Amino acid sequence: GGPDTDGNPIKGALLQLFYASRKRLYIQTPYFAPDDSILDALQVAVQTGVDVRIMVPKLADRKIVHAATFGYVRQIMRFGVRVFMYDGFLHAKTATSDGTVASIGTANLSNRSFTQNFEVNLFVYNDDFTTAHEAIFLDDQEHCEELTEDWFREQSVPSRFLYNAARLISPLI
């Protein structure tokens, strides 16, 4: 995918993966600044009983996008998505569904990745590969803090303001 590609093929394939999930959907991304279609897909997945987990890093190389991530994270947690903050920098961009399909690539769950950057993702339809990758996710989860509403309440007022302000401008960054 990229600015020279008609449509958003990676985004479309990820949306299909999210909507097709029936049991579990595990996602890792360093930058989480999704548009409404991604938010809707995650909400529908949770509403249909899918165990949706997203892992984001505690440390980031792009501070403003990292702040926007937390603005979105609070919303998806209210849907019922479980969010884990990896203790360190996490650059993985992966998604697995139901132990049957995995996506690994360069695309973040962000508008910039889907519309402005040249990206490539590999979709693997193999139960053994995907199950192994889910095990990696669960191992990484052992190095995470699960975010809660209490975590957000403990953040300073300037931090919470930054999360929301960064979210507002996220389509541009």
Tab-separated table of N, CA and C in Angstrom, residues 5 7 13 32 47-48 50-51 59 69 71 78 92 132 140-141 143-144 149-151 155-156 162 166 169:
chain	number	residue	atom	x	y	z
A	5	THR	N	-1.296	3.918	-4.510
A	5	THR	CA	-2.185	2.762	-4.607
A	5	THR	C	-3.632	3.213	-4.479
A	7	GLY	N	-7.175	3.078	-3.160
A	7	GLY	CA	-7.739	2.501	-1.945
A	7	GLY	C	-6.671	2.243	-0.905
A	13	ALA	N	-7.579	-5.285	4.208
A	13	ALA	CA	-7.294	-6.658	4.645
A	13	ALA	C	-7.344	-6.772	6.169
A	32	PHE	N	-0.941	3.832	17.532
A	32	PHE	CA	-2.356	3.495	17.420
A	32	PHE	C	-3.147	4.790	17.306
A	47	GLN	N	-18.198	-6.712	20.815
A	47	GLN	CA	-19.634	-6.919	21.018
A	47	GLN	C	-20.082	-8.320	20.607
A	48	THR	N	-19.333	-8.961	19.729
A	48	THR	CA	-19.692	-10.315	19.300
A	48	THR	C	-18.943	-11.385	20.103
A	50	VAL	N	-15.539	-11.486	20.929
A	50	VAL	CA	-14.129	-11.720	20.627
A	50	VAL	C	-13.265	-11.120	21.740
A	51	ASP	N	-12.257	-11.862	22.173
A	51	ASP	CA	-11.268	-11.379	23.137
A	51	ASP	C	-10.269	-10.530	22.358
A	59	LEU	N	7.488	3.171	25.874
A	59	LEU	CA	8.436	4.142	25.332
A	59	LEU	C	8.193	4.283	23.838
A	69	THR	N	-2.014	7.908	20.862
A	69	THR	CA	-2.336	6.505	21.146
A	69	THR	C	-3.166	6.400	22.418
A	71	GLY	N	-5.006	8.642	23.844
A	71	GLY	CA	-6.337	9.207	23.646
A	71	GLY	C	-7.298	8.192	23.049
A	78	ARG	N	-13.152	1.361	26.790
A	78	ARG	CA	-14.576	1.484	27.144
A	78	ARG	C	-15.429	0.535	26.306
A	92	ALA	N	6.781	-3.894	16.969
A	92	ALA	CA	6.048	-4.921	16.231
A	92	ALA	C	4.742	-4.364	15.685
A	132	ALA	N	1.836	-20.128	16.935
A	132	ALA	CA	3.155	-19.772	17.464
A	132	ALA	C	3.259	-18.271	17.683
A	140	ASP	N	5.039	-11.761	25.312
A	140	ASP	CA	5.265	-10.312	25.414
A	140	ASP	C	4.324	-9.686	26.439
A	141	GLN	N	3.119	-10.206	26.529
A	141	GLN	CA	2.132	-9.672	27.468
A	141	GLN	C	2.627	-9.790	28.914
A	143	HIS	N	5.364	-8.967	29.906
A	143	HIS	CA	6.228	-7.806	30.143
A	143	HIS	C	5.438	-6.502	30.021
A	144	CYS	N	4.155	-6.595	30.290
A	144	CYS	CA	3.251	-5.458	30.104
A	144	CYS	C	2.512	-5.112	31.395
A	149	GLU	N	-8.924	2.103	33.736
A	149	GLU	CA	-9.440	3.460	33.940
A	149	GLU	C	-8.688	4.134	35.087
A	150	ASP	N	-8.328	3.368	36.105
A	150	ASP	CA	-7.546	3.935	37.220
A	150	ASP	C	-6.209	4.476	36.732
A	151	TRP	N	-5.566	3.764	35.784
A	151	TRP	CA	-4.298	4.247	35.244
A	151	TRP	C	-4.476	5.636	34.633
A	155	GLN	N	-2.979	9.710	35.770
A	155	GLN	CA	-2.154	10.559	34.913
A	155	GLN	C	-2.399	12.031	35.275
A	156	SER	N	-1.382	12.824	35.101
A	156	SER	CA	-1.519	14.251	35.426
A	156	SER	C	-2.516	14.917	34.483
A	162	LEU	N	-2.826	16.434	26.933
A	162	LEU	CA	-1.982	16.118	25.778
A	162	LEU	C	-2.535	14.925	25.006
A	166	ALA	N	-3.546	15.533	21.206
A	166	ALA	CA	-2.831	14.787	20.183
A	166	ALA	C	-3.796	13.945	19.356
A	169	ILE	N	-5.419	15.962	16.538
A	169	ILE	CA	-4.602	16.252	15.349
A	169	ILE	C	-4.022	14.985	14.722
